[in-house]
Amino acid sequence: MGEPKKVYINCLRGVYKMSYVVSSILIFFSLIKKKSALLSLLLFIALWILFGFNTGNADYYAYELQFNGTIKPPDIGFEFLLVFFNLIGFTYQQFLITISLICYVIIFTSIKKYTENLSYVMALYFIYPFIFDVVQIRSFIALTILLYGLQYLFTNNKKDIFKYIFFVLVASSIHFAFLFYLVLILVKFFPSWKKMLVIFSAFVILAILVIYSGFLAVLLNNLFNHPRIDDWFKIGTNLGFLVPFLLQIMMFLFVYVSYRKYKDNIKVQITNKDSQPFVNLNKKQKFITPNSQINFFETMIKINVIMFLAFPFYIYTTYFFRIYRNILIMNYIMVANSMQYFFKDKYERFFYGLFFIIFLFILLMNELDPNSYLSVFRAIFENNILF
């Protein structure tokens, strides 16, 4: 009996290794073949399988208890979603398979509106923060809704603000923390991101002083009376908040380089008839024309400035770094488009891309302590119905 068991264990290890190898190969070639439709499809399938068919991770059983009604879900929209899938007879695993498929269809189609480099953007997402989305299901569903709604911030129609607000409110019914993204409507009211940076920097400093006074936690508790507020707004990081501070600033520097490249070259792209056209558009790619890219880059740099408003929350807990993490896909689009259209020197493009990928691995390792390495990273690649 001992020998067959040993063979079985060795076979399992071989299958697990294949999940790592296949994922690594997909990521590697997608970073090279940035526009490959085939690689985009394979990435879609890989992400869906690892997410939807996963059978155990750090939060898996807590969500399963919520689905089965043993624990009450914290937010009404998520509770409605679970009740609905229960009523139509789904198991928790079937719920995961279905909801991850729907979400990735929305995410992939949303990304295609802004860029040709779908496989590249999704490879960056695969590196970070994909594995955390698998664990934090509520946040992932809310993120999907937010990504879809963000398109209404990139138009010149001020009425689209109300459409954006609607999607943020829906997302916040899934995860309360997504109310934070209402502040992004400020991109419509500030013509200059540099003025925003000055104003918001002063506001952040003031907010940090208010936080240390204890006033903010009391105010939010009185306003919302949410069960998680006491946990969220209990100062517990000491100087640990400096790490997410630094990481967000570093990401902003990468975004700023992309923005400068766009700023320096966009006029040439528009006026020079011999320059590379942006894209052979289809109807679904409405944000990839030169003029739309102007709106996209100008809005994204403002969004990144506004996201500095998350700084004060890091003092309470680094949990709030998730607030910034949720806009990273949009930053990846910005990086991908700047590399395609605005980096003229191929060596400059190569090293910028290389350093950006290295930085994503730093972000990944920052969140992987020994415990989460087992309960998040390995759990996602090794606990699966299909292997």
Short mmCIF file of C-alpha atoms in Angstrom, two decimals:
data_model
loop_
_atom_site.label_atom_id
_atom_site.label_comp_id
_atom_site.label_asym_id
_atom_site.label_seq_id
_atom_site.Cartn_x
_atom_site.Cartn_y
_atom_site.Cartn_z
CA MET A 1 0.00 0.00 0.00
CA GLY A 2 2.89 2.33 0.71
CA GLU A 3 4.32 2.22 -2.82
CA PRO A 4 1.06 3.11 -4.71
CA LYS A 5 0.47 5.95 -2.25
CA LYS A 6 3.97 7.27 -2.91
CA VAL A 7 3.39 7.09 -6.68
CA TYR A 8 0.08 8.95 -6.28
CA ILE A 9 1.72 11.73 -4.24
CA ASN A 10 4.51 12.07 -6.82
CA CYS A 11 1.93 12.33 -9.60
CA LEU A 12 0.11 15.07 -7.70
CA ARG A 13 3.34 16.98 -7.25
CA GLY A 14 3.98 16.69 -10.98
CA VAL A 15 0.54 18.14 -11.77
CA TYR A 16 1.06 20.99 -9.29
CA LYS A 17 4.40 21.81 -10.89
CA MET A 18 2.70 21.92 -14.28
CA SER A 19 0.27 24.59 -13.03
CA TYR A 20 3.25 26.76 -12.08
CA VAL A 21 5.10 26.02 -15.33
CA VAL A 22 2.11 26.65 -17.61
CA SER A 23 1.27 29.91 -15.82
CA SER A 24 4.88 31.10 -16.04
CA ILE A 25 5.08 30.27 -19.76
CA LEU A 26 1.82 32.10 -20.46
CA ILE A 27 3.00 35.17 -18.56
CA PHE A 28 6.41 35.17 -20.25
CA PHE A 29 5.13 34.96 -23.82
CA SER A 30 2.28 37.41 -23.15
CA LEU A 31 4.83 39.99 -21.99
CA ILE A 32 6.58 39.54 -25.35
CA LYS A 33 3.59 39.08 -27.66
CA LYS A 34 1.59 41.95 -26.23
CA LYS A 35 -1.30 41.84 -28.72
CA SER A 36 -1.72 38.09 -29.19
CA ALA A 37 -5.38 37.07 -29.35
CA LEU A 38 -4.43 33.43 -28.74
CA LEU A 39 -2.41 34.25 -25.63
CA SER A 40 -5.22 36.49 -24.39
CA LEU A 41 -7.63 33.57 -24.73
CA LEU A 42 -5.25 31.17 -22.97
CA LEU A 43 -4.71 33.69 -20.16
CA PHE A 44 -8.46 34.06 -19.80
CA ILE A 45 -8.87 30.28 -19.48
CA ALA A 46 -5.95 29.97 -17.04
CA LEU A 47 -7.21 32.77 -14.78
CA TRP A 48 -10.73 31.37 -14.82
CA ILE A 49 -9.61 27.81 -14.00
CA LEU A 50 -7.35 28.92 -11.15
CA PHE A 51 -10.10 31.14 -9.73
CA GLY A 52 -13.38 29.37 -10.38
CA PHE A 53 -12.24 25.81 -9.81
CA ASN A 54 -10.13 26.54 -6.73
CA THR A 55 -11.16 24.41 -3.75
CA GLY A 56 -9.38 26.03 -0.83
CA ASN A 57 -7.55 29.22 0.15
CA ALA A 58 -7.28 31.64 3.08
CA ASP A 59 -10.88 32.92 2.84
CA TYR A 60 -12.52 30.05 0.96
CA TYR A 61 -14.31 28.46 3.90
CA ALA A 62 -15.45 31.78 5.37
CA TYR A 63 -17.15 32.63 2.07
CA GLU A 64 -18.59 29.13 1.84
CA LEU A 65 -20.17 29.60 5.28
CA GLN A 66 -21.64 32.91 4.10
CA PHE A 67 -23.00 31.22 0.98
CA ASN A 68 -24.60 28.45 3.04
CA GLY A 69 -26.18 30.98 5.42
CA THR A 70 -24.13 30.00 8.46
CA ILE A 71 -22.54 33.46 8.62
CA LYS A 72 -24.34 36.64 7.58
CA PRO A 73 -22.56 38.46 4.72
CA PRO A 74 -21.40 41.97 5.74
CA ASP A 75 -22.83 43.86 2.74
CA ILE A 76 -26.36 43.77 1.35
CA GLY A 77 -25.44 43.52 -2.35
CA PHE A 78 -23.19 40.54 -1.75
CA GLU A 79 -25.86 38.94 0.45
CA PHE A 80 -28.42 39.36 -2.35
CA LEU A 81 -25.99 37.74 -4.80
CA LEU A 82 -25.47 34.72 -2.54
CA VAL A 83 -29.20 34.35 -1.87
CA PHE A 84 -29.94 34.47 -5.61
CA PHE A 85 -27.45 31.73 -6.47
CA ASN A 86 -28.76 29.67 -3.55
CA LEU A 87 -32.33 29.99 -4.80
CA ILE A 88 -31.44 28.69 -8.27
CA GLY A 89 -29.81 25.66 -6.68
CA PHE A 90 -26.10 26.41 -7.08
CA THR A 91 -23.45 25.00 -4.79
CA TYR A 92 -20.72 27.36 -3.58
CA GLN A 93 -18.27 25.89 -6.09
CA GLN A 94 -20.72 26.41 -8.95
CA PHE A 95 -21.20 29.98 -7.75
CA LEU A 96 -17.42 30.55 -7.90
CA ILE A 97 -17.15 29.05 -11.39
CA THR A 98 -20.02 31.17 -12.71
CA ILE A 99 -19.22 34.49 -11.03
CA SER A 100 -15.51 34.33 -11.96
CA LEU A 101 -16.43 33.61 -15.58
CA ILE A 102 -18.83 36.58 -15.71
CA CYS A 103 -16.33 38.89 -14.02
CA TYR A 104 -13.43 37.98 -16.30
CA VAL A 105 -15.58 38.44 -19.40
CA ILE A 106 -16.41 41.97 -18.16
CA ILE A 107 -12.78 42.70 -17.21
CA PHE A 108 -11.35 41.49 -20.53
CA THR A 109 -13.91 43.37 -22.61
CA SER A 110 -13.39 46.51 -20.50
CA ILE A 111 -9.63 46.42 -21.04
CA LYS A 112 -10.09 45.99 -24.80
CA LYS A 113 -11.84 49.36 -24.90
CA TYR A 114 -8.60 51.09 -23.96
CA THR A 115 -5.77 49.09 -25.49
CA GLU A 116 -4.66 46.63 -28.14
CA ASN A 117 -2.23 45.07 -25.65
CA LEU A 118 -4.74 42.81 -23.92
CA SER A 119 -2.39 39.86 -23.36
CA TYR A 120 0.31 42.16 -21.94
CA VAL A 121 -2.03 43.89 -19.50
CA MET A 122 -3.50 40.60 -18.30
CA ALA A 123 -0.02 39.12 -17.87
CA LEU A 124 0.84 42.03 -15.57
CA TYR A 125 -2.40 41.40 -13.70
CA PHE A 126 -1.52 37.69 -13.44
CA ILE A 127 1.75 38.66 -11.71
CA TYR A 128 -0.04 41.03 -9.32
CA PRO A 129 -2.67 41.14 -7.86
CA PHE A 130 -4.51 38.11 -9.34
CA ILE A 131 -3.88 35.67 -6.47
CA PHE A 132 -5.30 38.12 -3.94
CA ASP A 133 -8.44 38.61 -6.03
CA VAL A 134 -9.04 34.85 -5.88
CA VAL A 135 -9.05 35.03 -2.08
CA GLN A 136 -10.90 38.33 -1.67
CA ILE A 137 -14.01 37.51 -3.68
CA ARG A 138 -16.18 40.43 -2.58
CA SER A 139 -13.46 42.88 -3.49
CA PHE A 140 -12.98 41.16 -6.87
CA ILE A 141 -16.67 41.36 -7.79
CA ALA A 142 -16.81 45.01 -6.71
CA LEU A 143 -13.60 45.70 -8.67
CA THR A 144 -15.22 44.29 -11.82
CA ILE A 145 -18.16 46.67 -11.42
CA LEU A 146 -15.80 49.59 -10.75
CA LEU A 147 -13.69 48.83 -13.85
CA TYR A 148 -16.79 48.85 -16.01
CA GLY A 149 -17.97 52.11 -14.49
CA LEU A 150 -14.62 53.88 -14.88
CA GLN A 151 -15.24 54.34 -18.61
CA TYR A 152 -17.61 57.18 -17.71
CA LEU A 153 -14.75 59.22 -16.25
CA PHE A 154 -12.92 59.25 -19.59
CA THR A 155 -15.58 61.07 -21.56
CA ASN A 156 -16.20 64.80 -21.94
CA ASN A 157 -19.84 64.43 -20.97
CA LYS A 158 -20.34 65.65 -17.40
CA LYS A 159 -23.65 63.76 -17.21
CA ASP A 160 -21.62 60.55 -17.31
CA ILE A 161 -20.59 61.35 -13.74
CA PHE A 162 -23.99 60.08 -12.61
CA LYS A 163 -23.46 56.80 -14.46
CA TYR A 164 -20.10 56.43 -12.74
CA ILE A 165 -21.65 57.18 -9.33
CA PHE A 166 -24.30 54.53 -9.98
CA PHE A 167 -21.67 51.83 -10.62
CA VAL A 168 -19.65 52.86 -7.56
CA LEU A 169 -22.76 52.58 -5.38
CA VAL A 170 -23.48 49.12 -6.81
CA ALA A 171 -19.86 48.10 -6.16
CA SER A 172 -20.06 49.44 -2.59
CA SER A 173 -23.14 47.26 -1.98
CA ILE A 174 -20.82 44.31 -2.61
CA HIS A 175 -17.92 45.77 -0.62
CA PHE A 176 -18.50 48.81 1.57
CA ALA A 177 -14.94 50.16 1.11
CA PHE A 178 -15.66 50.92 -2.57
CA LEU A 179 -17.50 54.07 -1.50
CA PHE A 180 -14.01 55.57 -1.45
CA TYR A 181 -14.00 55.68 -5.25
CA LEU A 182 -16.69 58.36 -5.28
CA VAL A 183 -13.81 60.82 -4.83
CA LEU A 184 -12.64 59.99 -8.36
CA ILE A 185 -15.39 62.23 -9.76
CA LEU A 186 -13.03 65.08 -8.84
CA VAL A 187 -11.15 64.40 -12.09
CA LYS A 188 -14.00 66.22 -13.81
CA PHE A 189 -13.50 69.40 -11.80
CA PHE A 190 -9.73 69.91 -11.80
CA PRO A 191 -8.18 70.92 -15.13
CA SER A 192 -4.60 70.54 -13.85
CA TRP A 193 -3.23 67.47 -12.06
CA LYS A 194 -0.37 69.55 -10.64
CA LYS A 195 -2.81 71.80 -8.76
CA MET A 196 -4.56 68.67 -7.54
CA LEU A 197 -1.25 67.32 -6.23
CA VAL A 198 -0.62 70.46 -4.17
CA ILE A 199 -4.16 70.60 -2.77
CA PHE A 200 -4.39 66.89 -1.98
CA SER A 201 -0.93 66.79 -0.42
CA ALA A 202 -2.01 69.49 2.02
CA PHE A 203 -5.25 67.60 2.66
CA VAL A 204 -3.39 64.32 3.32
CA ILE A 205 -1.10 66.00 5.87
CA LEU A 206 -4.13 67.51 7.62
CA ALA A 207 -5.95 64.15 7.55
CA ILE A 208 -2.99 62.38 9.14
CA LEU A 209 -3.07 64.88 12.00
CA VAL A 210 -6.83 64.33 12.41
CA ILE A 211 -6.34 60.55 12.42
CA TYR A 212 -3.87 60.68 15.27
CA SER A 213 -6.44 62.70 17.21
CA GLY A 214 -8.92 59.77 16.91
CA PHE A 215 -11.66 62.00 15.47
CA LEU A 216 -12.03 60.26 12.07
CA ALA A 217 -12.92 56.83 13.49
CA VAL A 218 -15.64 58.35 15.68
CA LEU A 219 -17.06 60.40 12.79
CA LEU A 220 -17.25 57.44 10.35
CA ASN A 221 -18.79 55.22 13.01
CA ASN A 222 -21.53 57.79 13.63
CA LEU A 223 -22.16 58.27 9.91
CA PHE A 224 -22.22 54.67 8.69
CA ASN A 225 -22.41 52.39 11.75
CA HIS A 226 -20.75 49.60 9.73
CA PRO A 227 -19.59 46.56 11.77
CA ARG A 228 -16.07 46.64 10.31
CA ILE A 229 -15.29 50.32 10.97
CA ASP A 230 -13.97 49.73 14.51
CA ASP A 231 -11.59 47.09 13.14
CA TRP A 232 -10.50 49.17 10.17
CA PHE A 233 -9.89 52.39 12.07
CA LYS A 234 -7.90 51.11 14.98
CA ILE A 235 -4.32 52.39 14.57
CA GLY A 236 -2.17 49.30 14.40
CA THR A 237 0.67 49.77 11.93
CA ASN A 238 3.16 51.84 13.97
CA LEU A 239 5.62 52.78 11.19
CA GLY A 240 4.41 49.96 8.93
CA PHE A 241 2.35 52.44 6.94
CA LEU A 242 5.59 53.73 5.38
CA VAL A 243 5.81 50.60 3.19
CA PRO A 244 2.54 51.15 1.28
CA PHE A 245 3.36 54.88 1.21
CA LEU A 246 6.63 54.12 -0.56
CA LEU A 247 5.16 51.48 -2.90
CA GLN A 248 2.38 53.79 -4.04
CA ILE A 249 4.84 56.63 -4.65
CA MET A 250 7.03 54.28 -6.71
CA MET A 251 4.03 53.23 -8.78
CA PHE A 252 3.16 56.88 -9.28
CA LEU A 253 6.69 57.50 -10.62
CA PHE A 254 6.20 54.73 -13.21
CA VAL A 255 2.86 56.25 -14.16
CA TYR A 256 4.44 59.70 -14.35
CA VAL A 257 7.13 58.44 -16.76
CA SER A 258 4.37 57.02 -18.98
CA TYR A 259 2.54 60.32 -18.75
CA ARG A 260 5.64 62.34 -19.69
CA LYS A 261 6.29 60.11 -22.69
CA TYR A 262 2.72 60.62 -23.79
CA LYS A 263 2.98 64.37 -23.22
CA ASP A 264 6.19 64.67 -25.21
CA ASN A 265 4.98 62.65 -28.20
CA ILE A 266 1.20 62.93 -28.52
CA LYS A 267 1.33 66.00 -30.77
CA VAL A 268 3.70 64.20 -33.13
CA GLN A 269 1.37 61.20 -33.24
CA ILE A 270 -1.57 63.43 -34.14
CA THR A 271 0.07 65.80 -36.63
CA ASN A 272 2.66 63.59 -38.35
CA LYS A 273 0.99 61.71 -41.18
CA ASP A 274 3.89 59.28 -41.39
CA SER A 275 3.71 58.31 -37.72
CA GLN A 276 2.30 54.96 -36.62
CA PRO A 277 -1.50 55.07 -36.41
CA PHE A 278 -2.91 54.25 -33.01
CA VAL A 279 -5.01 51.30 -34.05
CA ASN A 280 -7.35 49.98 -36.69
CA LEU A 281 -10.44 50.63 -34.64
CA ASN A 282 -13.50 48.55 -34.27
CA LYS A 283 -16.62 49.84 -32.57
CA LYS A 284 -15.66 48.37 -29.19
CA GLN A 285 -12.33 50.22 -29.03
CA LYS A 286 -13.68 53.74 -28.62
CA PHE A 287 -10.92 54.90 -26.24
CA ILE A 288 -7.90 54.15 -28.47
CA THR A 289 -8.04 57.10 -30.90
CA PRO A 290 -5.36 59.80 -30.41
CA ASN A 291 -7.84 62.28 -28.95
CA SER A 292 -9.26 59.62 -26.65
CA GLN A 293 -5.74 58.77 -25.50
CA ILE A 294 -5.34 62.41 -24.47
CA ASN A 295 -8.43 62.05 -22.25
CA PHE A 296 -7.22 58.70 -20.97
CA PHE A 297 -3.70 59.78 -19.95
CA GLU A 298 -4.82 63.12 -18.51
CA THR A 299 -7.55 61.42 -16.49
CA MET A 300 -5.30 58.58 -15.28
CA ILE A 301 -2.63 60.91 -13.92
CA LYS A 302 -5.39 62.75 -12.02
CA ILE A 303 -6.79 59.45 -10.69
CA ASN A 304 -3.35 58.51 -9.40
CA VAL A 305 -3.03 61.88 -7.66
CA ILE A 306 -6.47 61.45 -6.06
CA MET A 307 -5.45 57.99 -4.85
CA PHE A 308 -2.92 59.64 -2.54
CA LEU A 309 -5.99 60.32 -0.41
CA ALA A 310 -5.67 56.66 0.63
CA PHE A 311 -2.42 57.48 2.46
CA PRO A 312 -4.05 58.39 5.80
CA PHE A 313 -5.91 55.07 5.89
CA TYR A 314 -2.64 53.12 5.79
CA ILE A 315 -1.91 54.44 9.28
CA TYR A 316 -4.79 52.32 10.57
CA THR A 317 -3.95 49.16 8.66
CA THR A 318 -2.12 48.19 5.49
CA TYR A 319 -5.38 46.41 4.57
CA PHE A 320 -6.31 49.71 2.93
CA PHE A 321 -3.59 49.30 0.31
CA ARG A 322 -6.26 47.29 -1.47
CA ILE A 323 -7.93 50.62 -2.23
CA TYR A 324 -5.00 51.57 -4.43
CA ARG A 325 -4.49 48.03 -5.72
CA ASN A 326 -7.92 48.12 -7.36
CA ILE A 327 -6.88 50.72 -9.95
CA LEU A 328 -3.69 48.93 -10.98
CA ILE A 329 -5.23 47.37 -14.08
CA MET A 330 -5.89 50.89 -15.40
CA ASN A 331 -2.27 51.81 -14.66
CA TYR A 332 -1.17 48.71 -16.56
CA ILE A 333 -3.16 49.93 -19.58
CA MET A 334 -1.44 53.30 -19.29
CA VAL A 335 1.99 51.65 -19.18
CA ALA A 336 1.16 49.36 -22.12
CA ASN A 337 -0.12 52.19 -24.32
CA SER A 338 2.81 54.48 -23.53
CA MET A 339 5.27 51.71 -24.43
CA GLN A 340 3.46 51.03 -27.70
CA TYR A 341 2.90 54.58 -28.88
CA PHE A 342 5.28 56.94 -27.10
CA PHE A 343 8.59 55.18 -26.34
CA LYS A 344 10.70 55.75 -29.45
CA ASP A 345 13.91 54.07 -28.32
CA LYS A 346 13.57 50.27 -28.12
CA TYR A 347 16.19 49.94 -25.36
CA GLU A 348 14.45 52.59 -23.29
CA ARG A 349 11.18 50.72 -23.82
CA PHE A 350 12.78 47.41 -22.85
CA PHE A 351 14.34 48.63 -19.61
CA TYR A 352 11.25 50.58 -18.59
CA GLY A 353 9.15 47.45 -19.08
CA LEU A 354 11.71 45.28 -17.27
CA PHE A 355 11.90 47.54 -14.22
CA PHE A 356 8.12 47.78 -14.10
CA ILE A 357 7.76 43.98 -14.07
CA ILE A 358 10.41 43.70 -11.33
CA PHE A 359 8.46 46.27 -9.32
CA LEU A 360 5.29 44.16 -9.64
CA PHE A 361 7.15 41.20 -8.16
CA ILE A 362 8.19 43.48 -5.29
CA LEU A 363 4.51 44.34 -4.74
CA LEU A 364 3.70 40.64 -4.79
CA MET A 365 6.41 39.69 -2.31
CA ASN A 366 5.41 42.56 -0.02
CA GLU A 367 2.03 40.88 0.56
CA LEU A 368 3.30 37.29 0.76
CA ASP A 369 4.36 36.46 4.29
CA PRO A 370 5.08 32.76 5.14
CA ASN A 371 1.46 32.17 6.10
CA SER A 372 -0.08 33.73 2.98
CA TYR A 373 2.48 31.93 0.81
CA LEU A 374 0.82 28.68 1.91
CA SER A 375 -2.81 29.82 2.24
CA VAL A 376 -2.87 32.10 -0.83
CA PHE A 377 -0.09 31.45 -3.34
CA ARG A 378 0.30 27.67 -3.09
CA ALA A 379 -3.37 27.16 -2.29
CA ILE A 380 -4.43 28.76 -5.58
CA PHE A 381 -2.02 26.81 -7.74
CA GLU A 382 -2.45 23.47 -5.97
CA ASN A 383 -6.06 23.23 -4.72
CA ASN A 384 -8.25 22.75 -7.76
CA ILE A 385 -11.06 20.48 -8.92
CA LEU A 386 -9.38 19.93 -12.28
CA PHE A 387 -5.97 18.83 -11.02
#
